[in-house]
Each structure stands twice: as structure tokens, then as C-alpha cells.
Coordinates of C-alpha atoms in Angstrom, one line a residue:
M194 CA 34.3 5.7 19.2
I195 CA 31.0 7.6 19.1
K196 CA 30.3 6.1 15.5
Q197 CA 31.0 2.6 16.9
I198 CA 28.6 3.0 19.7
N199 CA 25.9 4.4 17.4
K200 CA 26.5 1.5 15.0
N201 CA 26.1 -1.1 17.7
I202 CA 23.2 0.5 19.5
N203 CA 20.9 -2.5 18.8
Q204 CA 23.3 -4.7 20.5
I205 CA 23.7 -2.3 23.4
T206 CA 19.9 -2.4 23.8
A207 CA 19.9 -6.2 23.7
I208 CA 22.8 -6.6 26.2
S209 CA 21.0 -4.1 28.6
G210 CA 17.8 -6.1 28.4
I211 CA 19.6 -9.3 29.1
L212 CA 21.4 -7.8 32.2
I213 CA 18.0 -6.5 33.5
A214 CA 16.5 -10.0 33.1
L215 CA 19.5 -11.6 34.8
G216 CA 19.3 -9.1 37.7
F217 CA 15.7 -10.1 38.4
I218 CA 16.5 -13.8 38.1
L219 CA 19.4 -13.3 40.6
S220 CA 17.0 -11.4 43.0
L221 CA 14.5 -14.3 42.8
A222 CA 17.4 -16.7 43.5
G223 CA 18.4 -14.7 46.6
Y224 CA 21.4 -12.9 45.3
G225 CA 20.4 -9.4 45.9
N226 CA 23.9 -7.9 45.7
Y227 CA 24.5 -9.5 42.4
K228 CA 21.1 -8.2 41.2
D229 CA 22.2 -4.5 41.9
L230 CA 25.5 -5.1 40.0
A231 CA 23.6 -6.5 37.0
L232 CA 21.2 -3.5 37.0
I233 CA 24.0 -1.0 37.5
S234 CA 25.9 -2.5 34.6
A235 CA 22.7 -2.4 32.4
T236 CA 22.2 1.3 33.2
V237 CA 25.9 2.3 32.5
I238 CA 25.8 0.4 29.2
A239 CA 22.5 1.8 28.1
V240 CA 23.0 5.4 29.3
I241 CA 26.2 5.9 27.2
P242 CA 24.4 6.3 23.7
I243 CA 21.7 8.5 25.4
A244 CA 24.3 10.7 27.0
I245 CA 26.1 11.0 23.7
K246 CA 23.0 12.2 22.0
A247 CA 22.3 14.7 24.9
F248 CA 25.9 16.0 24.4
Q249 CA 25.5 16.4 20.7
A250 CA 22.3 18.3 21.2
L251 CA 24.0 20.6 23.7
R252 CA 26.7 21.3 21.2
M253 CA 24.0 22.5 18.8
R254 CA 22.6 24.7 21.7
A255 CA 19.5 22.4 22.1
F256 CA 18.0 20.8 25.2
S257 CA 16.8 17.3 24.4
I258 CA 14.8 14.7 26.3
E259 CA 18.0 12.6 26.3
L260 CA 19.6 15.3 28.5
L261 CA 16.8 15.1 31.0
V262 CA 16.9 11.3 31.0
T263 CA 20.7 11.3 31.4
I264 CA 20.5 13.7 34.5
A265 CA 17.5 11.7 36.0
V266 CA 19.4 8.4 35.5
I267 CA 22.5 9.7 37.3
G268 CA 20.1 10.9 40.0
A269 CA 18.5 7.5 40.3
L270 CA 21.9 5.9 40.6
Y271 CA 22.7 8.4 43.4
L272 CA 19.5 7.4 45.1
H273 CA 20.2 3.6 44.6
E274 CA 17.1 3.3 42.4
Y275 CA 18.8 0.9 40.2
T276 CA 15.6 -0.7 38.9
E277 CA 14.3 2.7 37.8
S278 CA 17.6 3.7 36.2
S279 CA 18.0 0.5 34.1
V280 CA 14.5 0.0 33.0
V281 CA 14.1 3.7 31.9
T282 CA 17.4 3.6 29.8
F283 CA 16.6 0.2 28.3
L284 CA 13.1 1.2 27.3
F285 CA 14.3 4.5 26.0
L286 CA 16.7 2.8 23.7
F287 CA 14.0 0.2 22.8
G288 CA 11.6 3.0 21.8
A289 CA 14.4 4.4 19.5
Y290 CA 14.8 0.9 18.1
L291 CA 11.1 0.7 17.2
E292 CA 11.2 4.1 15.6
A293 CA 14.3 3.2 13.5
R294 CA 12.6 0.0 12.3
T295 CA 9.5 2.1 11.3
L296 CA 11.8 4.4 9.2
E297 CA 13.5 1.3 7.7
K298 CA 10.1 -0.1 6.6
T299 CA 9.3 3.4 5.1
R300 CA 12.4 3.4 3.1
S301 CA 12.1 -0.1 1.9
S302 CA 8.5 0.8 0.6
L303 CA 9.9 3.7 -1.3
K304 CA 12.8 1.5 -2.6
A305 CA 10.2 -1.0 -4.0
L306 CA 8.6 1.9 -5.9
V307 CA 12.0 2.9 -7.3
D308 CA 12.8 -0.7 -8.2
M309 CA 9.8 -0.8 -10.4
A310 CA 11.3 2.0 -12.7
P311 CA 12.9 0.5 -15.8
Q312 CA 16.6 0.9 -16.1
E313 CA 17.1 0.6 -19.8
A314 CA 15.2 1.4 -23.1
T315 CA 15.5 0.0 -26.6
V316 CA 15.4 3.0 -29.0
I317 CA 15.5 3.3 -32.8
R318 CA 18.0 6.1 -33.7
G319 CA 19.0 4.9 -37.3
E320 CA 19.8 1.6 -35.6
T321 CA 18.4 -0.2 -32.6
L322 CA 20.2 0.7 -29.4
T323 CA 19.8 -0.2 -25.8
I324 CA 20.5 2.9 -23.6
P325 CA 20.0 3.9 -19.9
V326 CA 16.5 5.2 -19.5
E327 CA 17.9 8.6 -18.3
E328 CA 19.3 9.2 -21.9
V329 CA 15.8 8.8 -23.5
V330 CA 14.7 12.1 -24.9
K331 CA 11.3 13.4 -25.9
G332 CA 10.6 12.2 -29.5
D333 CA 12.6 9.0 -29.3
R334 CA 11.0 6.0 -31.0
I335 CA 11.1 3.1 -28.4
I336 CA 10.5 -0.6 -28.7
I337 CA 8.9 -2.6 -26.0
R338 CA 8.6 -6.4 -26.4
S339 CA 6.5 -9.0 -24.5
G340 CA 7.5 -9.1 -20.8
G341 CA 9.2 -5.7 -21.1
K342 CA 8.5 -2.6 -19.0
V343 CA 7.4 0.7 -20.6
P344 CA 10.3 3.1 -19.8
V345 CA 8.6 6.4 -20.5
D346 CA 5.2 7.9 -21.0
G347 CA 4.4 7.9 -24.8
I348 CA 1.9 7.2 -27.5
I349 CA 1.7 4.0 -29.6
V350 CA 2.8 4.3 -33.3
S351 CA 3.0 0.7 -34.2
G352 CA 1.9 -2.7 -32.8
K353 CA -0.5 -3.8 -30.3
A354 CA -0.3 -5.5 -26.8
T355 CA -1.9 -6.3 -23.6
L356 CA -0.5 -4.2 -20.8
N357 CA -0.5 -4.8 -17.0
E358 CA -1.2 -1.3 -15.7
A359 CA -1.7 -2.2 -12.1
A360 CA 1.3 -0.1 -11.0
I361 CA -0.4 3.1 -12.4
T362 CA -4.2 2.5 -12.3
G363 CA -4.4 -0.3 -9.7
E364 CA -6.6 -2.3 -12.0
S365 CA -5.7 -6.0 -12.1
V366 CA -7.4 -6.5 -15.4
P367 CA -4.9 -6.2 -18.3
A368 CA -5.6 -3.4 -20.8
S369 CA -5.5 -3.9 -24.5
K370 CA -3.4 -1.1 -26.3
E371 CA -3.1 -0.4 -30.0
M372 CA -2.3 2.5 -32.4
D373 CA -2.7 6.1 -30.8
D374 CA -3.2 4.8 -27.3
K375 CA -1.2 6.2 -24.5
V376 CA 1.1 4.1 -22.3
Y377 CA 2.7 5.0 -19.1
S378 CA 6.1 4.3 -17.5
G379 CA 6.3 1.3 -15.2
T380 CA 3.5 -0.6 -16.9
I381 CA 4.4 -4.1 -18.3
V382 CA 3.8 -5.7 -21.8
D383 CA 2.1 -9.0 -20.9
N384 CA 1.7 -10.0 -24.5
G385 CA 2.4 -8.2 -27.8
Y386 CA 4.9 -5.8 -29.4
L387 CA 4.8 -2.0 -29.3
E388 CA 6.7 1.0 -30.8
I389 CA 6.0 4.2 -29.0
I390 CA 7.1 7.8 -29.3
A391 CA 8.3 9.3 -26.0
E392 CA 6.3 12.1 -24.8
K393 CA 7.3 12.5 -21.1
V394 CA 10.8 11.4 -19.9
G395 CA 12.8 11.5 -16.7
D396 CA 11.2 13.2 -13.7
D397 CA 8.1 14.1 -15.9
T398 CA 6.9 10.4 -16.3
T399 CA 3.9 9.2 -14.4
L400 CA 5.9 6.7 -12.3
A401 CA 8.5 9.3 -11.4
K402 CA 5.7 11.6 -10.2
I403 CA 4.2 8.8 -8.1
I404 CA 7.6 8.3 -6.4
E405 CA 8.0 12.1 -5.9
L406 CA 4.4 12.2 -4.3
V407 CA 5.4 9.4 -1.9
E408 CA 8.6 11.1 -0.9
E409 CA 6.8 14.5 -0.3
A410 CA 4.1 12.8 1.8
Q411 CA 6.7 11.0 3.9
E412 CA 8.6 14.1 4.5
S413 CA 5.4 16.0 5.6
K414 CA 5.0 13.6 8.6
S415 CA 7.9 15.1 10.5
K416 CA 5.7 17.7 12.2
T417 CA 5.0 15.6 15.3
Q418 CA 8.8 15.1 15.8
K419 CA 9.4 18.8 15.4
F420 CA 6.8 19.6 18.1
L421 CA 8.5 17.0 20.5
D422 CA 11.9 18.6 19.8
K423 CA 10.5 22.1 20.6
F424 CA 8.7 20.7 23.7
A425 CA 12.0 19.1 25.0
N426 CA 13.9 22.4 24.3
Y427 CA 11.7 24.2 27.0
Y428 CA 10.8 21.2 29.3
T429 CA 14.3 19.9 29.9
P430 CA 15.9 23.2 31.2
G431 CA 12.7 24.1 33.0
I432 CA 12.9 20.9 35.1
V433 CA 16.5 21.4 35.8
V434 CA 15.9 25.0 37.0
L435 CA 12.9 23.8 39.1
A436 CA 15.3 21.1 40.7
I437 CA 17.8 23.9 41.6
I438 CA 15.1 26.0 43.1
V439 CA 13.9 23.0 45.2
Y440 CA 17.5 22.6 46.5
A441 CA 17.8 26.4 47.1
I442 CA 14.7 26.4 49.1
T443 CA 15.1 23.1 51.1
H444 CA 18.9 22.6 51.0
N445 CA 18.0 18.9 50.6
L446 CA 20.0 17.4 47.8
H447 CA 18.2 14.1 48.1
L448 CA 14.8 15.8 47.6
S449 CA 16.1 17.8 44.6
I450 CA 17.4 14.7 42.9
T451 CA 14.2 12.9 43.7
F452 CA 12.2 15.7 41.9
L453 CA 14.5 15.3 38.9
V454 CA 13.9 11.6 38.7
V455 CA 10.1 12.0 39.1
A456 CA 10.0 14.8 36.5
C457 CA 11.8 12.6 34.0
P458 CA 9.2 11.7 31.4
G459 CA 9.3 8.1 32.5
A460 CA 5.6 7.5 31.7
L461 CA 6.2 8.5 28.2
V462 CA 9.7 6.6 28.1
I463 CA 8.2 3.5 29.5
G464 CA 4.6 3.7 28.4
A465 CA 5.1 4.5 24.8
P466 CA 7.3 1.6 23.8
V467 CA 5.5 -0.9 25.9
S468 CA 2.0 0.1 24.5
T469 CA 3.5 0.2 21.1
V470 CA 4.9 -3.4 21.4
A471 CA 1.6 -4.6 22.9
G472 CA -0.4 -3.0 20.1
I473 CA 1.9 -4.2 17.3
G474 CA 1.8 -7.7 18.7
N475 CA -2.0 -7.8 19.0
G476 CA -2.2 -6.4 15.5
A477 CA 0.1 -8.9 14.1
R478 CA -1.9 -11.8 15.7
N479 CA -4.9 -10.5 13.8
G480 CA -3.2 -10.1 10.4
V481 CA -2.5 -6.4 10.8
L482 CA 1.0 -5.0 10.6
I483 CA 1.2 -1.7 12.4
K484 CA 4.2 0.6 11.8
G485 CA 4.7 2.4 15.1
G486 CA 2.7 3.8 18.0
E487 CA 2.0 7.1 16.3
V488 CA -0.3 5.3 13.9
M489 CA -2.3 3.8 16.8
D490 CA -2.5 7.3 18.4
R491 CA -4.1 8.8 15.3
L492 CA -6.6 5.9 15.0
S493 CA -8.4 7.1 18.1
K494 CA -9.2 10.4 16.3
L495 CA -10.1 8.9 12.9
D496 CA -13.4 10.3 11.3
T497 CA -12.9 9.5 7.6
V498 CA -11.9 6.3 5.8
V499 CA -11.1 6.4 2.1
F500 CA -11.1 3.1 0.1
D501 CA -9.6 2.2 -3.4
K502 CA -12.0 -0.1 -5.2
T503 CA -10.1 -2.8 -7.0
G504 CA -8.4 -5.3 -4.9
T505 CA -9.5 -3.5 -1.7
L506 CA -13.3 -3.5 -1.6
T507 CA -13.4 -6.0 -4.6
K508 CA -11.4 -9.2 -5.1
G509 CA -9.2 -7.7 -7.9
K510 CA -9.8 -10.9 -9.9
P511 CA -12.5 -10.7 -12.8
E512 CA -14.8 -13.7 -12.7
V513 CA -17.8 -15.1 -14.8
T514 CA -20.7 -14.0 -12.7
D515 CA -23.5 -15.3 -14.9
I516 CA -24.2 -17.4 -18.0
K517 CA -27.5 -16.9 -19.8
A518 CA -28.1 -19.5 -22.5
F519 CA -30.9 -18.9 -25.1
H520 CA -32.6 -21.4 -27.4
S521 CA -31.4 -25.0 -27.2
F522 CA -28.0 -24.8 -25.5
E523 CA -27.4 -25.7 -21.9
N524 CA -25.1 -23.4 -19.9
E525 CA -22.3 -25.9 -19.5
E526 CA -22.2 -26.9 -23.2
L527 CA -22.2 -23.3 -24.2
L528 CA -19.5 -22.5 -21.8
R529 CA -17.5 -25.4 -23.1
I530 CA -17.5 -24.6 -26.8
V531 CA -17.1 -20.8 -26.2
A532 CA -14.1 -21.4 -23.8
K533 CA -12.6 -23.7 -26.5
A534 CA -12.9 -20.9 -29.0
E535 CA -11.4 -18.4 -26.5
T536 CA -8.3 -20.4 -26.1
I537 CA -7.0 -18.5 -29.2
S538 CA -7.4 -15.2 -27.5
E539 CA -5.0 -13.4 -25.3
H540 CA -7.8 -10.9 -24.1
H541 CA -8.4 -10.9 -20.4
L542 CA -12.1 -11.4 -20.9
G543 CA -11.5 -14.4 -23.1
Q544 CA -9.1 -15.9 -20.6
T545 CA -11.6 -15.4 -17.8
I546 CA -14.1 -17.5 -19.6
V547 CA -11.4 -20.2 -20.2
K548 CA -10.6 -20.1 -16.5
E549 CA -14.2 -20.6 -15.7
A550 CA -14.4 -23.7 -17.8
N551 CA -11.3 -25.1 -16.3
K552 CA -12.7 -24.4 -12.7
R553 CA -15.8 -26.5 -13.7
D554 CA -13.5 -29.3 -15.1
L555 CA -15.0 -29.0 -18.6
S556 CA -13.0 -30.7 -21.4
L557 CA -11.7 -28.2 -23.9
E558 CA -10.6 -30.9 -26.3
G559 CA -12.1 -31.0 -29.8
D560 CA -11.6 -29.4 -33.2
L561 CA -11.0 -25.7 -33.5
L562 CA -10.8 -24.3 -37.0
N563 CA -10.4 -21.0 -38.7
G564 CA -9.8 -19.1 -35.4
E565 CA -9.6 -15.4 -35.9
V566 CA -9.2 -12.6 -33.3
I567 CA -11.0 -9.4 -34.4
K568 CA -9.0 -6.5 -32.8
G569 CA -11.0 -4.8 -30.1
N570 CA -14.3 -6.7 -30.8
G571 CA -13.9 -10.4 -30.2
I572 CA -13.2 -13.6 -32.0
R573 CA -14.5 -15.9 -34.7
A574 CA -13.9 -19.8 -34.8
Q575 CA -15.4 -23.2 -35.7
V576 CA -15.6 -25.6 -32.7
D577 CA -17.0 -29.1 -33.1
G578 CA -18.8 -28.0 -36.3
Y579 CA -20.4 -24.9 -34.9
V580 CA -19.5 -21.4 -36.2
L581 CA -19.0 -19.2 -33.3
V582 CA -18.9 -15.4 -33.1
I583 CA -18.0 -14.1 -29.6
G584 CA -17.6 -10.5 -28.6
N585 CA -19.4 -7.1 -28.3
R586 CA -22.4 -5.5 -30.1
K587 CA -20.2 -4.0 -32.8
L588 CA -18.9 -7.5 -33.8
M589 CA -22.6 -8.9 -33.8
A590 CA -23.6 -6.0 -36.1
A591 CA -20.5 -6.4 -38.4
E592 CA -21.4 -10.2 -38.7
N593 CA -25.2 -9.3 -39.4
I594 CA -26.2 -11.3 -36.3
P595 CA -29.5 -9.9 -35.0
I596 CA -29.9 -9.0 -31.3
S597 CA -33.4 -9.5 -30.2
D598 CA -35.2 -7.2 -27.8
E599 CA -35.1 -10.0 -25.1
V600 CA -31.3 -10.4 -25.5
S601 CA -30.7 -6.7 -25.5
A602 CA -32.7 -6.1 -22.5
Y603 CA -30.9 -8.9 -20.6
A604 CA -27.6 -7.4 -21.6
I605 CA -28.4 -4.0 -20.6
M606 CA -29.7 -5.3 -17.2
R607 CA -26.4 -7.1 -16.7
E608 CA -24.4 -4.1 -17.5
K609 CA -26.3 -2.0 -15.2
A610 CA -25.4 -4.5 -12.5
G611 CA -21.7 -3.7 -13.1
N612 CA -20.9 -6.5 -15.5
T613 CA -19.3 -6.7 -19.0
A614 CA -21.7 -8.5 -21.2
I615 CA -20.1 -10.8 -23.8
F616 CA -22.3 -12.0 -26.7
A617 CA -22.0 -15.6 -28.0
A618 CA -23.5 -16.4 -31.3
V619 CA -23.7 -19.9 -32.7
D620 CA -24.5 -20.5 -36.5
G621 CA -25.7 -16.9 -36.9
Q622 CA -27.9 -16.7 -33.8
I623 CA -27.3 -15.3 -30.3
A624 CA -26.9 -18.5 -28.2
G625 CA -26.0 -16.8 -24.9
I626 CA -24.5 -14.0 -22.9
F627 CA -21.6 -14.2 -20.5
S628 CA -21.5 -11.7 -17.7
I629 CA -18.0 -10.9 -16.3
A630 CA -17.2 -8.7 -13.3
D631 CA -14.8 -8.1 -10.4
Q632 CA -16.8 -9.2 -7.4
I633 CA -17.1 -7.5 -4.1
R634 CA -15.1 -9.1 -1.3
E635 CA -17.3 -11.4 0.9
D636 CA -15.9 -9.6 4.0
A637 CA -16.3 -6.0 2.7
P638 CA -19.9 -5.4 3.9
R639 CA -18.8 -6.6 7.4
A640 CA -15.8 -4.3 7.4
I641 CA -17.9 -1.3 6.5
A642 CA -20.5 -2.2 9.1
E643 CA -17.7 -2.5 11.9
L644 CA -16.3 1.0 10.8
R645 CA -19.9 2.4 11.3
N646 CA -20.3 0.7 14.6
N647 CA -16.9 2.1 15.7
G648 CA -18.1 5.6 15.0
I649 CA -16.6 6.4 11.6
P650 CA -19.1 8.8 10.1
K651 CA -17.7 9.3 6.5
I652 CA -16.6 6.4 4.2
I653 CA -15.5 7.3 0.7
M654 CA -14.4 5.3 -2.4
L655 CA -11.8 6.6 -4.9
T656 CA -11.2 4.5 -8.0
A657 CA -9.6 4.6 -11.5
H658 CA -12.6 2.4 -12.7
N659 CA -15.6 3.7 -14.6
K660 CA -18.4 5.5 -12.7
H661 CA -21.1 2.9 -13.5
T662 CA -19.2 0.1 -11.8
A663 CA -18.1 2.3 -9.0
E664 CA -21.7 3.4 -8.3
L665 CA -22.8 -0.2 -8.0
V666 CA -20.1 -1.1 -5.5
A667 CA -20.8 2.1 -3.5
N668 CA -24.6 1.4 -3.4
V669 CA -24.1 -2.3 -2.4
L670 CA -21.8 -1.3 0.4
G671 CA -23.7 1.8 1.4
L672 CA -20.7 4.2 1.1
D673 CA -21.3 8.0 1.7
E674 CA -19.4 9.2 -1.3
L675 CA -17.5 8.0 -4.4
Q676 CA -15.2 9.5 -7.1
A677 CA -14.3 7.5 -10.3
E678 CA -12.0 7.6 -13.2
L679 CA -9.2 9.1 -11.1
L680 CA -5.4 9.1 -11.6
P681 CA -3.1 8.6 -8.6
E682 CA -2.4 12.4 -8.3
N683 CA -6.2 13.0 -8.3
K684 CA -6.5 10.7 -5.2
V685 CA -3.7 12.5 -3.4
E686 CA -5.4 15.9 -4.0
I687 CA -8.8 14.6 -2.6
V688 CA -7.0 13.3 0.5
K689 CA -5.2 16.7 0.9
E690 CA -8.6 18.4 0.6
L691 CA -10.2 16.2 3.2
K692 CA -7.2 16.8 5.7
A693 CA -7.4 20.6 4.9
T694 CA -11.1 20.7 6.0
G695 CA -10.2 19.2 9.4
H696 CA -10.8 15.5 8.8
I697 CA -8.4 12.8 10.2
V698 CA -8.2 10.6 7.1
A699 CA -7.2 6.8 6.6
M700 CA -6.6 5.7 3.1
A701 CA -6.8 2.0 2.3
G702 CA -5.5 0.5 -1.1
D703 CA -3.6 -2.4 -2.5
G704 CA -1.8 -1.0 -5.6
I705 CA 1.4 0.8 -6.1
N706 CA -0.8 3.5 -7.7
D707 CA -2.4 4.0 -4.2
A708 CA 1.0 4.6 -2.5
P709 CA 1.0 8.3 -2.8
A710 CA -2.6 8.8 -1.3
I711 CA -1.8 6.2 1.4
A712 CA 1.4 8.0 2.3
T713 CA -0.4 11.4 2.2
A714 CA -3.3 10.3 4.6
D715 CA -3.0 10.6 8.4
I716 CA -3.2 6.8 8.4
G717 CA -2.1 4.6 5.5
L718 CA -3.7 1.1 5.2
A719 CA -1.9 -1.1 2.7
M720 CA -4.0 -4.2 1.9
G721 CA -2.3 -7.7 1.6
E722 CA -3.5 -11.1 0.7

């Protein structure tokens, strides 16, 4: 019976709410007696699960808020205060519903992390076998093909590939991996083929540690609930004793029950759920999904905001920021032939150039001959009769293509501005430089300014990206502090240190890699599109 009631508590809450609404409609229609009947029914239906919880707490020798609400509601019924009794019980259940929804969202977030973990691995043990990832042992040789997930942390011993490491580093730009490079569990092979030797397996993998950190951070947020339980343990019997004293002094049962009803934490029971619903609704209308009233309470005390960089302060989508043509080429023509050559490349920088050409509706038709990808450096190809060499300084030096002082100075200037400089040589001479960068969001400066205007004194950026680019973003946005080249666990430690020094910390990020730090912070801000 009790299990059935607890299972259907949402339906009980809904029925109670409908009966209350019906009661007020009947009152407006002039059927006052029927109104009382509807409100009494709403009270009786809603108080049952509350009374059950109170009884269960008493069996554990604990005095809960539910006990005081139950006593106060019985008193309200005795005083014929049916509106008070029905509304308090309904909103108490509705508040519990909101809390349950918050916990459900939290569990679903954790489940999304767990679902990212690969379930199987292809290993070479004399023959090729597909086994559950739990059976992989340190030293196993593992095969990962295009589209597959890396099942464990390891080191590449054969092959090369482009990996999406957003789950671990948060960086949207795919990373090129080859012999002797490390790979991490949960990352995805976009293109290529790898054979790795397992170094960390099971609970020791990077993704497993991220999941563990999120679980620990979520568990640490039960301190508020523990305080409320302790408060109720003293408050509830205290109020009951005081009500008895009132009766002993006055011999007025009505006054004693009135005291009980007044002492019921009605302001909390009614105010907390209503303010929560209003706040959540207002946030939703402005594109912000808020997980519960406790978050809104903490926001009023906030003094430190920590941002991830990629996808949070920046767009998370690399773009061509500048094309500098030298000699006789126009920018558009240079972009067209370079993009045509880059169609043979799977590298993210090459694909960014191709995307830029497509965005400008440039035709990539034409002859492409002798295309060759030079691993880690760039490409060579013939396009429309031109011999193109596209890549970094090492490739230019290897091809004996001179870089003039003018070209070198321009490239250094673009790099200091946070770009990657791609050299494009045509027929043995540098014809241009392509600058590629992940651009700052257009609304980021306004967001930082609004935080300042609302009294946030400390704004910090934590990122897995290189320090030079991080400094550029921090300087443009006027941030107070930055730390670069961080792993997820480093971000967690920094957030913990800030909290330990007395700061109320909000952490904003968009990647799975940010999840532990977001969960550790007093307020977690998960960015959406």
C-alpha cells in the first residue's frame, strides 16, 4: 500500500491541485459548501504521503518537517481552515516533485557520461578478438578503426588518425595522432586507423576518472539537506512542546492549535516552491534552464565566475580569420586554388580552408594532380597548372622555399594575435598566408560586462588550450586570471581551491571534460547552443 502511494505521488499531487482549483471555481460560482468538500478532499489526499513520511521518520527516531506539517494540517482542519490545509499540503508535495525532477536531471547527466564509455574493444591476442572493455588488460594491443571509440588510455604503436578529443579536452578541433602519441578513453577516431598498447584500463582510464569526479561532486552537495534534516529534528518537537505549553497556560485548545498552524513552516513550504517555479519559468523564457531553487539562492552570494574557453567564450568552430596574398595573386583566386588542393587533406586546418571557399561560393572544379599529404606538415599538389606547397615553416624549409622577412614578420604577427599561420607557396614562392583561429563569441564581451555590472569581482578562464591563445582571449575580454593547458582534474582542483578560500564559485563550460568542474562548483553553468 505504502509503495503504491509513493509510486503514484505525482498523480496524487496533480489530483490535489485539480481539487483545489475546482474548489475555488465552485466558490466563485456560489457553491460554498461544495468548495469546502473539494478542499477537504484535496487535503486528505495530499496529506497521506506526507503523513507516511512523518511516520517513517518517527520509526527511525527522527522528527521531520513532514511531522510538523501533518500535525499543523490536522489542526487547520479542526479550525475549518480548509484553504490553508489544502494549499500547504499541495505545495509541499509540489516542492518534493521539483526536487525529484532535479535529481532525475542530475542522474540523466551522469548517465550521458557513462553512455560515452565504449562497451567493447578489438584486441590482438594471437588472433583478432572483440571482447568487453572490462576484460582489457594492461599491455593488450588494441585496434581502433575510423568511427570507433578509444576504449582505454594507451600509446599508439601503429597507424595514424584524426581524433575528436572533445570529451576529454573540450577542444572542438580534431587532433592528428601518430606513432608514440597518447590517446584517451572516450575519444573518437574521425578518420584513420590505429593500433595502441593499453596503459590504463578499467577505473584508471581518463573517462572513468571524469565520471568518478562527477559522482563525488554530486554527492558533496547533500550538506544543505543534512542541515535541514538536523534543523527539523529540533524545530518540530520544539514547536509541539510550545503548543502544549500554550494549552497548559491558557487551557485554550483553539489557541494551542492556532499556534501549531502558525508555527508550521508555511512560508517555506509555500514560498520556496512558488519562487522556484517563477524563477525557473522566467529563466526558461530567457534561454536558461535552472535546476532548482537552491541554485537561485546561491546565485545571490556569487563572487567568482570561472569560464572554460573553447565553445564557451569562443565559438568552438575554427574559421579563416584572414587571407594575406603576396605578389600577383588576389585573395579569392589564392583561396580557390589552395582550397582545391586541400580537398585531398583530412586535416582540420585544411578542411577549414575548404569550408571558407564553399562559404564564398568559389568553384573548386579544375585539375588536381600529384596530390600528396606530408604527415604533420602540409600538402603538395598541382592545381590548374600551378605547383602548390601548403603547410608550416618546416615544410617550406624542406621544399627549399624561402620565407622573406616581410612574410615572416606577418606570420609572427598573426600568431601573436592567436592564429595558426598556414603558408601557401605557388611555383616555389610564398604566395600568401592563411590565418585560422577559433573566434571569440560576439556576445562574450557583453556577458563579461554584465557580470561586472552585477558585482562579480573575480572572473577566471581555465582551458586545455595553449597559453598564447588563452592570453589573447583573456586580454580581449579583460579577465582577471587565466590558467592554460589544463586537464579536467586540474580544473576540478582549481575550483576546489577557490571554494576552500571562501569564494562562492560558478563554473561555465560546454564540454563533457568540463562536467567534473561544473559539478564541483557551487553553481554549474552548462552551455548550450
